[in-house]
mmCIF file of N, CA and C in Angstrom:
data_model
loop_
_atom_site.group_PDB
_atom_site.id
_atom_site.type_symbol
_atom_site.label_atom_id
_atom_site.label_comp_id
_atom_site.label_asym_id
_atom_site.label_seq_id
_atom_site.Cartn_x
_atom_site.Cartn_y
_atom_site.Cartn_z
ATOM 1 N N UNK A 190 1.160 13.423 -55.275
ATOM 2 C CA UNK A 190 0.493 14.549 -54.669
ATOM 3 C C UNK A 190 0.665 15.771 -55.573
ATOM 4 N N UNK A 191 -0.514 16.656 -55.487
ATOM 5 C CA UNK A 191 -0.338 17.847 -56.458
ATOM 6 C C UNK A 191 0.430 18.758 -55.752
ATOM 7 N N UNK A 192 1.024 19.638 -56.723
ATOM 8 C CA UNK A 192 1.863 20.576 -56.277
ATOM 9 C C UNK A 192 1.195 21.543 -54.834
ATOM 10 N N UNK A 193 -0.574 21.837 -55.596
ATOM 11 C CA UNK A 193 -1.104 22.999 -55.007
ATOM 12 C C UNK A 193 -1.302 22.513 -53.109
ATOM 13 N N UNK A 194 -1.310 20.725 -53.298
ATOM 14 C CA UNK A 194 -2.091 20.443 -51.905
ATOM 15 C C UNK A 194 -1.078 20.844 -50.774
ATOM 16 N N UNK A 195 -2.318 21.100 -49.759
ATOM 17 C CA UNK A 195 -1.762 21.138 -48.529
ATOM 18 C C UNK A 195 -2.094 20.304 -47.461
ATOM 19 N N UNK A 196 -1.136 20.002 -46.609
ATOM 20 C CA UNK A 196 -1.536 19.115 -44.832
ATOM 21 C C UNK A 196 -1.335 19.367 -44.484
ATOM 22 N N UNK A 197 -2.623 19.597 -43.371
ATOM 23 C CA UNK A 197 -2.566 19.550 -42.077
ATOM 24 C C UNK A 197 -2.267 18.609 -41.032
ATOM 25 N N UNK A 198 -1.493 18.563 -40.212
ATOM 26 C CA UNK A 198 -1.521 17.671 -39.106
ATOM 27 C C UNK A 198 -2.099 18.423 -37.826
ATOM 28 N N UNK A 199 -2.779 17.877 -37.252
ATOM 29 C CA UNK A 199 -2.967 18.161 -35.958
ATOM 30 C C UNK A 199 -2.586 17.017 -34.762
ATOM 31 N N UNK A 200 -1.725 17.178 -33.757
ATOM 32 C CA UNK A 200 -0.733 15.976 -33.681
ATOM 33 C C UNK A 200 -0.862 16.087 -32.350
ATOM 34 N N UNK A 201 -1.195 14.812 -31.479
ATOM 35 C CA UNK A 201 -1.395 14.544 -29.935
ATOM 36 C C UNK A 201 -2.125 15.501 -29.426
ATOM 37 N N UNK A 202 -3.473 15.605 -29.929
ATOM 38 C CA UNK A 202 -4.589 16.045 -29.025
ATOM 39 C C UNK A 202 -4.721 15.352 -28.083
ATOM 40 N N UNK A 203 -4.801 15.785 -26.795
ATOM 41 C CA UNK A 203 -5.113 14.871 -25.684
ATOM 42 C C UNK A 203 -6.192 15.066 -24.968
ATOM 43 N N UNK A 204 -7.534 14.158 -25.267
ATOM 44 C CA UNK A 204 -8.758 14.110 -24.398
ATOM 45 C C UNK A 204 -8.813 13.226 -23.698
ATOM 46 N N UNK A 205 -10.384 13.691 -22.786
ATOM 47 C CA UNK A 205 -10.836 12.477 -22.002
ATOM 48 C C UNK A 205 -11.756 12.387 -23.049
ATOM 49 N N UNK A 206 -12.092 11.088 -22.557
ATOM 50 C CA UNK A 206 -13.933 10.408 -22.875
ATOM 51 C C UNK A 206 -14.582 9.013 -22.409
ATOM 52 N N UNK A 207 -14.981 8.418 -22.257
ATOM 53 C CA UNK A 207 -15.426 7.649 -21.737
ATOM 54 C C UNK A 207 -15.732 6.647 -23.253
ATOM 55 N N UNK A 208 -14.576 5.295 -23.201
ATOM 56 C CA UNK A 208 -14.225 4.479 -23.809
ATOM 57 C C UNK A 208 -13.929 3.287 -23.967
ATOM 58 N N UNK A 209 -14.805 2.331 -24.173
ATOM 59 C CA UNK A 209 -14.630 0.677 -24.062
ATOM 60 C C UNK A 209 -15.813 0.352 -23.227
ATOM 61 N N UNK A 210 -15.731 -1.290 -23.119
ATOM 62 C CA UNK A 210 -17.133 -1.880 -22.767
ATOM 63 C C UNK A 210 -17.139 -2.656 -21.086
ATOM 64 N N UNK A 211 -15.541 -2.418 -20.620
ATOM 65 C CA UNK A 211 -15.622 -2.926 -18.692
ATOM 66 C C UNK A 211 -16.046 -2.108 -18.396
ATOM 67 N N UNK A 212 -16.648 -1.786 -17.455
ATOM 68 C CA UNK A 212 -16.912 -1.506 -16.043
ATOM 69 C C UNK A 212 -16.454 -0.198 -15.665
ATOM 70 N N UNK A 213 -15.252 -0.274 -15.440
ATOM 71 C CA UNK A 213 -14.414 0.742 -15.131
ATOM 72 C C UNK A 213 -14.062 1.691 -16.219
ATOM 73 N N UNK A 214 -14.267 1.474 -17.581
ATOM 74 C CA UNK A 214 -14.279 2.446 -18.695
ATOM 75 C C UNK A 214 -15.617 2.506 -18.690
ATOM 76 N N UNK A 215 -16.878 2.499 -18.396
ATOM 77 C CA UNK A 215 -18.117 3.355 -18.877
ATOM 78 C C UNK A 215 -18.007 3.933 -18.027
ATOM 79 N N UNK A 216 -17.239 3.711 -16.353
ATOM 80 C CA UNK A 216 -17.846 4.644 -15.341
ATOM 81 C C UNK A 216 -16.479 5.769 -15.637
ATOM 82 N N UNK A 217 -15.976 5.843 -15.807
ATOM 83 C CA UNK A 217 -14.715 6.701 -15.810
ATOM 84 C C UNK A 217 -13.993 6.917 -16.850
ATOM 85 N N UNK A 218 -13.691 7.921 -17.129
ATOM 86 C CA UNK A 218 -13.212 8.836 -18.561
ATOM 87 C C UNK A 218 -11.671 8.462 -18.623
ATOM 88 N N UNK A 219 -11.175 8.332 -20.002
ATOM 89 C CA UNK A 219 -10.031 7.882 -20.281
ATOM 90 C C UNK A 219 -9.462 8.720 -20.968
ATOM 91 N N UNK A 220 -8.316 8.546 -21.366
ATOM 92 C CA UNK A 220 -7.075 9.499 -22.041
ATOM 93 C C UNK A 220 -7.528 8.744 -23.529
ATOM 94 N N UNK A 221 -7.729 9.607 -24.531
ATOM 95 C CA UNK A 221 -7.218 9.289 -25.890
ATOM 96 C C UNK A 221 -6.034 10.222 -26.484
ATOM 97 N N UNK A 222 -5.688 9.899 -27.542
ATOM 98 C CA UNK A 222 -4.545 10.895 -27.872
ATOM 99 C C UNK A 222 -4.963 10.850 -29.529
ATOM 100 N N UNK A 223 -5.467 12.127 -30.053
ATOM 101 C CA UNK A 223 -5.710 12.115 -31.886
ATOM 102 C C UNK A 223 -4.584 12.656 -32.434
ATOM 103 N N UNK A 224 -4.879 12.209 -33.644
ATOM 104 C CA UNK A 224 -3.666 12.624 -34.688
ATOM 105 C C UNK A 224 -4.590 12.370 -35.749
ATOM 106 N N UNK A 225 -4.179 13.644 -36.987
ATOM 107 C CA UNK A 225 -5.772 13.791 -37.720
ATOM 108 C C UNK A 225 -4.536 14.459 -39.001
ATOM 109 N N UNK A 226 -4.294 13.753 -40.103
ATOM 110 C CA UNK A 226 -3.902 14.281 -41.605
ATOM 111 C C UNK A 226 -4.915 14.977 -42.101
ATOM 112 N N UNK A 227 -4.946 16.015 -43.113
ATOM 113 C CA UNK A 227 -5.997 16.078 -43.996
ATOM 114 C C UNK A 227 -5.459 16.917 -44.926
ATOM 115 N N UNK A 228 -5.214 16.572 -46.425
ATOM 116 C CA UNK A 228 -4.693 16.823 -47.385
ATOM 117 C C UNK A 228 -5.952 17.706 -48.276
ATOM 118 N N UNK A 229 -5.696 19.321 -48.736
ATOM 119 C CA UNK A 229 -6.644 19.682 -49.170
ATOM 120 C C UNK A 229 -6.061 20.533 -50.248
ATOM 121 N N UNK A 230 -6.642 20.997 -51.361
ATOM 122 C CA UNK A 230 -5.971 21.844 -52.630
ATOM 123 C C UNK A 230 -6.366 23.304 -51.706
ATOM 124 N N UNK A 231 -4.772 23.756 -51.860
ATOM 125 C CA UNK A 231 -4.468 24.902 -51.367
ATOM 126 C C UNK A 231 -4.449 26.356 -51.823
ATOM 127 N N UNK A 232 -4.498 26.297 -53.579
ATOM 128 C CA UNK A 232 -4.260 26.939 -54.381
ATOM 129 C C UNK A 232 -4.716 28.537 -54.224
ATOM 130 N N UNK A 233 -5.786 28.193 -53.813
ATOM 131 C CA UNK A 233 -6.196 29.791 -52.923
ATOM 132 C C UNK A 233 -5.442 30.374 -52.034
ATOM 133 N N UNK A 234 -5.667 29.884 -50.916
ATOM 134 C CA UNK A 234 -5.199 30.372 -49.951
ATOM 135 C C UNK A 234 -3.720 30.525 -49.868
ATOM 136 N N UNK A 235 -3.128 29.861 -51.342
ATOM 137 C CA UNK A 235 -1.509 29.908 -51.393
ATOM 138 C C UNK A 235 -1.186 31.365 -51.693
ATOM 139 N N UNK A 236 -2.489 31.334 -52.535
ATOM 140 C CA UNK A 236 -2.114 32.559 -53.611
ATOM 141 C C UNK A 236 -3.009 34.049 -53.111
ATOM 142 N N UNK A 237 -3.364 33.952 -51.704
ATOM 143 C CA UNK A 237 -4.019 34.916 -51.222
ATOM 144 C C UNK A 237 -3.684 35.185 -49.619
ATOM 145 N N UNK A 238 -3.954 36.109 -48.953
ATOM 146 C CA UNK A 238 -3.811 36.059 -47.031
ATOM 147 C C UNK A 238 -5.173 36.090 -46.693
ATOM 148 N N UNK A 239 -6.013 35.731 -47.356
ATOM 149 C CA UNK A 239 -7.451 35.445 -46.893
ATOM 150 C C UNK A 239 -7.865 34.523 -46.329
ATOM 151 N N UNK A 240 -8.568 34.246 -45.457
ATOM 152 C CA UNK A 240 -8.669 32.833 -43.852
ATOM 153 C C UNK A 240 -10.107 32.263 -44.770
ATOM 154 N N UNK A 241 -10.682 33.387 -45.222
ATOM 155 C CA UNK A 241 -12.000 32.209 -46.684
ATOM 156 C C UNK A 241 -11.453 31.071 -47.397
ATOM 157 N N UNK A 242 -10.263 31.355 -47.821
ATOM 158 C CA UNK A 242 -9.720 30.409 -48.789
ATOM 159 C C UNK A 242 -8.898 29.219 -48.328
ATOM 160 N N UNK A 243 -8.872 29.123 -47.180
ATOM 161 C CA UNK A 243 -8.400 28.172 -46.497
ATOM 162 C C UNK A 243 -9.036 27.520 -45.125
ATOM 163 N N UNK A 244 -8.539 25.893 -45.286
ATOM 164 C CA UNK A 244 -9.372 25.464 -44.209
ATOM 165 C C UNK A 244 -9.142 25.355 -43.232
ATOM 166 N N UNK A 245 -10.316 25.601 -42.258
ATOM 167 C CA UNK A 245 -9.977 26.246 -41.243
ATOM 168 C C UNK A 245 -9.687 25.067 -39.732
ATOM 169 N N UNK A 246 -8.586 24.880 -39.352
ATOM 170 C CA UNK A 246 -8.095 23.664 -38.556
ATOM 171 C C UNK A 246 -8.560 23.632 -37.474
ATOM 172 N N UNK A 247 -8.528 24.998 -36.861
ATOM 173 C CA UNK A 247 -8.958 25.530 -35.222
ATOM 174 C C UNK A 247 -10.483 24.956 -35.266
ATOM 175 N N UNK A 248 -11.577 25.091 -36.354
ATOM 176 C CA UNK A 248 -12.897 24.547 -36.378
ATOM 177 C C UNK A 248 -13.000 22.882 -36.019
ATOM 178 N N UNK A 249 -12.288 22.214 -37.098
ATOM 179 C CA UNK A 249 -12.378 21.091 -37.346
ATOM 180 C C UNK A 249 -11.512 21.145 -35.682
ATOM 181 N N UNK A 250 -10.724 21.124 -35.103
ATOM 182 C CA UNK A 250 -10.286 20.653 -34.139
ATOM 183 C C UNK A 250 -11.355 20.968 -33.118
ATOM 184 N N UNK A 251 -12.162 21.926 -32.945
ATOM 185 C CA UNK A 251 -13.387 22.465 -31.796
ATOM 186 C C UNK A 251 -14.467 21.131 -32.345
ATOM 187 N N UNK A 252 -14.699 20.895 -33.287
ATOM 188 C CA UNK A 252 -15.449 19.864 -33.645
ATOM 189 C C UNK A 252 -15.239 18.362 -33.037
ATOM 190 N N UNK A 253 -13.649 18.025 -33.485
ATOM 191 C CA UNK A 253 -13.395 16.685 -32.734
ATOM 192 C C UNK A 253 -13.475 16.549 -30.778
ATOM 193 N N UNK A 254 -13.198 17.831 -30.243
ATOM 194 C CA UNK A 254 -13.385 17.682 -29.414
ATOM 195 C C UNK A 254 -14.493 17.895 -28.689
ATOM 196 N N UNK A 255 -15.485 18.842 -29.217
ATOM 197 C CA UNK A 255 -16.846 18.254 -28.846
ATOM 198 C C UNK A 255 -17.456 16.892 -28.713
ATOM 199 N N UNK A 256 -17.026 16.147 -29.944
ATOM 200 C CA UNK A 256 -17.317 14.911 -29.983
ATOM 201 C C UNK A 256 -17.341 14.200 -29.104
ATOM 202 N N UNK A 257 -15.758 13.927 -28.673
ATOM 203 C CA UNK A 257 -15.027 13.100 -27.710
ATOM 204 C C UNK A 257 -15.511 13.027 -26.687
ATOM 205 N N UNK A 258 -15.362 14.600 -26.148
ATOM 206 C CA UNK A 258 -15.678 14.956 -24.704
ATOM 207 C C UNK A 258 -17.201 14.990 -24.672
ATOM 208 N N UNK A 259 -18.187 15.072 -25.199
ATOM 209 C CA UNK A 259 -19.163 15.198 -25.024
ATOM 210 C C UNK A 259 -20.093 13.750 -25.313
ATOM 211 N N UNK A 260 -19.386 12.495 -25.469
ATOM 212 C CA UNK A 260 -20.050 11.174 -25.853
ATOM 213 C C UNK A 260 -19.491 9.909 -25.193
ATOM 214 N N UNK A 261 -19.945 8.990 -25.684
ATOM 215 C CA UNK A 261 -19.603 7.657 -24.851
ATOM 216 C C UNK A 261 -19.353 6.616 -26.141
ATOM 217 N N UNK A 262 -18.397 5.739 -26.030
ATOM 218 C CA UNK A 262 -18.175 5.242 -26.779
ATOM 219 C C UNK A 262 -17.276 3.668 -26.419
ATOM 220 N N UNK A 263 -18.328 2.570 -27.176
ATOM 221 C CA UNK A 263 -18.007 1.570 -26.932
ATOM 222 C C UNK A 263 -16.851 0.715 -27.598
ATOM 223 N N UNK A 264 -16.461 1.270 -28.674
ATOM 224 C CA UNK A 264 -15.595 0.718 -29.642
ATOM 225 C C UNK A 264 -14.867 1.579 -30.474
ATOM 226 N N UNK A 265 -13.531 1.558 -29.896
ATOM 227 C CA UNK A 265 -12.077 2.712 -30.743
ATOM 228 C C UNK A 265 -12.742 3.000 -32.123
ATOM 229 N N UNK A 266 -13.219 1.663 -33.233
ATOM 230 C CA UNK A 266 -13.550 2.110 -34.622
ATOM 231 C C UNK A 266 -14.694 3.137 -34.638
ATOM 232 N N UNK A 267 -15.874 3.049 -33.800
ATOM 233 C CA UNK A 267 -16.619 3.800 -34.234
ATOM 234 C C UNK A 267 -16.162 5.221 -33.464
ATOM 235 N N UNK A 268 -15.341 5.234 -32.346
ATOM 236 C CA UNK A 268 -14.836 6.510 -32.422
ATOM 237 C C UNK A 268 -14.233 7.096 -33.145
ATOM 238 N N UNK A 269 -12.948 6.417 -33.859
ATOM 239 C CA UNK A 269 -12.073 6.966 -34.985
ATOM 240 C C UNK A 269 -13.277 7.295 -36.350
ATOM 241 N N UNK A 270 -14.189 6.394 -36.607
ATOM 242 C CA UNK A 270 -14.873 6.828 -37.938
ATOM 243 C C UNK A 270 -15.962 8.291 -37.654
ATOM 244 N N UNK A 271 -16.177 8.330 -36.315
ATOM 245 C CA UNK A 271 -16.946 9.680 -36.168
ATOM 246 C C UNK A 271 -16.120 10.774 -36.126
ATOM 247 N N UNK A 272 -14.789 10.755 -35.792
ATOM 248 C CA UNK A 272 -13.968 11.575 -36.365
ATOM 249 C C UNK A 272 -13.072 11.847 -37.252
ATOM 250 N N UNK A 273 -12.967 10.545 -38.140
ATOM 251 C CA UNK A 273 -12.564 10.975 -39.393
ATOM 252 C C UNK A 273 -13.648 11.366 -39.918
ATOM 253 N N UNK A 274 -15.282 11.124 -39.850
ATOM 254 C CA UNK A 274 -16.028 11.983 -40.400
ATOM 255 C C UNK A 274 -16.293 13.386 -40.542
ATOM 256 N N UNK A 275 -15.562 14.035 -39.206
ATOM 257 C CA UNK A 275 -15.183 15.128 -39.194
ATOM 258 C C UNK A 275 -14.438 16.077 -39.591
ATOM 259 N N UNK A 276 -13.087 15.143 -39.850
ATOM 260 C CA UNK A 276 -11.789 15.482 -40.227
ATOM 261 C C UNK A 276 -11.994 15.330 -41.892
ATOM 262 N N UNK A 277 -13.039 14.993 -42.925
ATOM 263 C CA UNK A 277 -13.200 14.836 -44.019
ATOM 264 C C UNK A 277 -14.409 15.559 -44.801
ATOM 265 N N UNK A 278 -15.412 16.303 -43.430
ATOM 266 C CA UNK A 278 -16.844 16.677 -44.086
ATOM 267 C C UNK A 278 -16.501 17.382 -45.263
ATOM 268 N N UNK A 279 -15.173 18.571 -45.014
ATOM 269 C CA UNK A 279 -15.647 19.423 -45.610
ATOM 270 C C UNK A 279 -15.361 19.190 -47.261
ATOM 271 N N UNK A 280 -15.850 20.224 -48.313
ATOM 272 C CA UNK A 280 -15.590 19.144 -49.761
ATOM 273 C C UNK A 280 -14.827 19.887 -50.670
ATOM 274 N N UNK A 281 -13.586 20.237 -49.734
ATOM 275 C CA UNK A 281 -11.992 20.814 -50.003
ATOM 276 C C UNK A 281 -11.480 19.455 -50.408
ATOM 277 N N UNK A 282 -11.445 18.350 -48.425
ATOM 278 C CA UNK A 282 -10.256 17.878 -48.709
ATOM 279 C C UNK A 282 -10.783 16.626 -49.347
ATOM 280 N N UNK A 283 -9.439 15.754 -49.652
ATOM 281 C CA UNK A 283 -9.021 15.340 -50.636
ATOM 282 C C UNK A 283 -8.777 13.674 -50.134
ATOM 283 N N UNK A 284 -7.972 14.187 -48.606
ATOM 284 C CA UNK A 284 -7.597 12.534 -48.095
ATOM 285 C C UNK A 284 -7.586 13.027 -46.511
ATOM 286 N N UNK A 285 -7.801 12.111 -45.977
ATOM 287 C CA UNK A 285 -7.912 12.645 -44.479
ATOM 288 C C UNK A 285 -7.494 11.190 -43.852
ATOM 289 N N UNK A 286 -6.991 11.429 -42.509
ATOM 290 C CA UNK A 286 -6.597 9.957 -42.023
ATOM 291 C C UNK A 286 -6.732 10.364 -40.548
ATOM 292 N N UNK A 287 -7.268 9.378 -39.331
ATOM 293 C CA UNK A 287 -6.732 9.428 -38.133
ATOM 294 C C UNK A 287 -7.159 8.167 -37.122
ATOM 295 N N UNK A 288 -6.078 8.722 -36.508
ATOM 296 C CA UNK A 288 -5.642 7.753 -35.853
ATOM 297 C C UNK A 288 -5.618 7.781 -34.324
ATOM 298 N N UNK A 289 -6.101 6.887 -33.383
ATOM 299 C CA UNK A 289 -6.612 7.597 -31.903
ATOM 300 C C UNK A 289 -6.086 6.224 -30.980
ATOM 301 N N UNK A 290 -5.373 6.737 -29.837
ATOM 302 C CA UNK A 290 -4.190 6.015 -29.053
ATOM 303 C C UNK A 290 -5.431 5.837 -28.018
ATOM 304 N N UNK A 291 -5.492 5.068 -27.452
ATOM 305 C CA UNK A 291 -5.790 4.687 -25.860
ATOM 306 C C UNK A 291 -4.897 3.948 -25.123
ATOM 307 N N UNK A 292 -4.100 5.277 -24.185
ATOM 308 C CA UNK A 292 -3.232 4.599 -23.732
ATOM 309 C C UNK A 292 -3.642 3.509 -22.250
ATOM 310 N N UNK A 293 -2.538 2.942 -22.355
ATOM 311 C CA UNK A 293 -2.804 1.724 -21.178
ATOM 312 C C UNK A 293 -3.999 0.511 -21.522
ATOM 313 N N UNK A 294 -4.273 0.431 -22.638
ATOM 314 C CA UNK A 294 -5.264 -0.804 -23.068
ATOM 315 C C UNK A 294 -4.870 -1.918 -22.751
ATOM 316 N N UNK A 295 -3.385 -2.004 -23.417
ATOM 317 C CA UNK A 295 -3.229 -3.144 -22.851
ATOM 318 C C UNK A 295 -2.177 -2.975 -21.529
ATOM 319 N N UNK A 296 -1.838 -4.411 -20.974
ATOM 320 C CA UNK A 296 -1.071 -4.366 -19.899
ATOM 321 C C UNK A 296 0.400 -3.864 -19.945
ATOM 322 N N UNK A 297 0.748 -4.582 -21.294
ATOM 323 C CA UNK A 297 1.960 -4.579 -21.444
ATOM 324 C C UNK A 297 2.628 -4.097 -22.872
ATOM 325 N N UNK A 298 1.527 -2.909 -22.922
ATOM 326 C CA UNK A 298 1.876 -1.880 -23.892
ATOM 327 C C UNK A 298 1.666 -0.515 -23.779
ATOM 328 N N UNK A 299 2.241 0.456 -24.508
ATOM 329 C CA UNK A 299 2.178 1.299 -24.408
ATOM 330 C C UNK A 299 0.480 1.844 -24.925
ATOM 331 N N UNK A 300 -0.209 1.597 -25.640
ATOM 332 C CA UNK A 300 -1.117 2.280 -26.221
ATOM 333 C C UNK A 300 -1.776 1.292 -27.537
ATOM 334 N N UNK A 301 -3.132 1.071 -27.581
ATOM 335 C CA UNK A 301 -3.430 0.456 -28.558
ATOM 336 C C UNK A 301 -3.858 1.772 -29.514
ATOM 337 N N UNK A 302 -3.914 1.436 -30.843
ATOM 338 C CA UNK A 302 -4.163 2.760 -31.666
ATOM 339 C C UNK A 302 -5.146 2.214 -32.566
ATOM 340 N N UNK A 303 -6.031 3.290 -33.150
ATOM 341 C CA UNK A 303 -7.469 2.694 -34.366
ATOM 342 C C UNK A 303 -6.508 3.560 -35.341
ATOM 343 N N UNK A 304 -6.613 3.389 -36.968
ATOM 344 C CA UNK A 304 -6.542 4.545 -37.835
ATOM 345 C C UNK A 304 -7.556 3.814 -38.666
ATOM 346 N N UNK A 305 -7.878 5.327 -39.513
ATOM 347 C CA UNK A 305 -8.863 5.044 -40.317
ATOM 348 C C UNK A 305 -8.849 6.270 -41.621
ATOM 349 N N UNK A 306 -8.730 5.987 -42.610
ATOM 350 C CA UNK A 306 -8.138 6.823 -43.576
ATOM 351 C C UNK A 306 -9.656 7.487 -44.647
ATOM 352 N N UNK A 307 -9.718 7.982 -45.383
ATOM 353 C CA UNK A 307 -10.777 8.715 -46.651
ATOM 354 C C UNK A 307 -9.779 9.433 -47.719
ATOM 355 N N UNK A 308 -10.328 8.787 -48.286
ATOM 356 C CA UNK A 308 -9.942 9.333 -50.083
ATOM 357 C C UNK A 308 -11.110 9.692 -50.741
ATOM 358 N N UNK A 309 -11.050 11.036 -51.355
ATOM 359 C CA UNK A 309 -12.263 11.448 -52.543
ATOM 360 C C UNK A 309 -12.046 10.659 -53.348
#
């Protein structure tokens, strides 16, 4: 990793959305939980107090949760890849990764999880 980069974590977002293909998940909204890396050259904003030169997390986080909350979704991957698409648009960063819990999937677990990573 370069000296200049920086990460972000944004760590246990907790939405609803309406997730998976029974019955009882199209009619009724579920808990996901995100967790979103994104590694970006910082060098600006290291070397300045200007909010231009750096990326801006509070956006990208108003973004993922539009998503979520505002869609339906049949399959964890294509949820995780519409928001790592998010978590990667912009053409700062560098590596971006996330990863999205649905808890109670299975019976006798705590949480099944998708991750899904991007490298420039």
């Amino acid at each position: 990793m370069k000296p200049e980069t920086a990460i972000i974590r944004i760590k246990n977002l907790r939405l609803r959305t309406f997730i998976g293909i029974k019955e009882d998940e199209i009619q009724n909204r579920q808990d996901v939980i995100i967790n979103v890396v994104i590694h970006y050259c910082a060098e600006r904003a290291r070397n300045s107090d200007n909010v231009e030169d750096a990326l801006n997390y509070r956006t990208i986080t108003k973004k993922i949760i539009e998503l979520i909350e505002n869609n339906r979704f049949s399959l964890l991957e294509n949820l995780t890849n519409q928001t790592l698409a998010i978590a990667s648009e912009h053409p700062w960063v560098e590596f971006a990764s996330v990863e999205i819990d649905k808890p109670h999937a299975l019976r006798f677990a705590d949480s099944v999880s998708m991750e899904l990573c991007y490298q420039k």
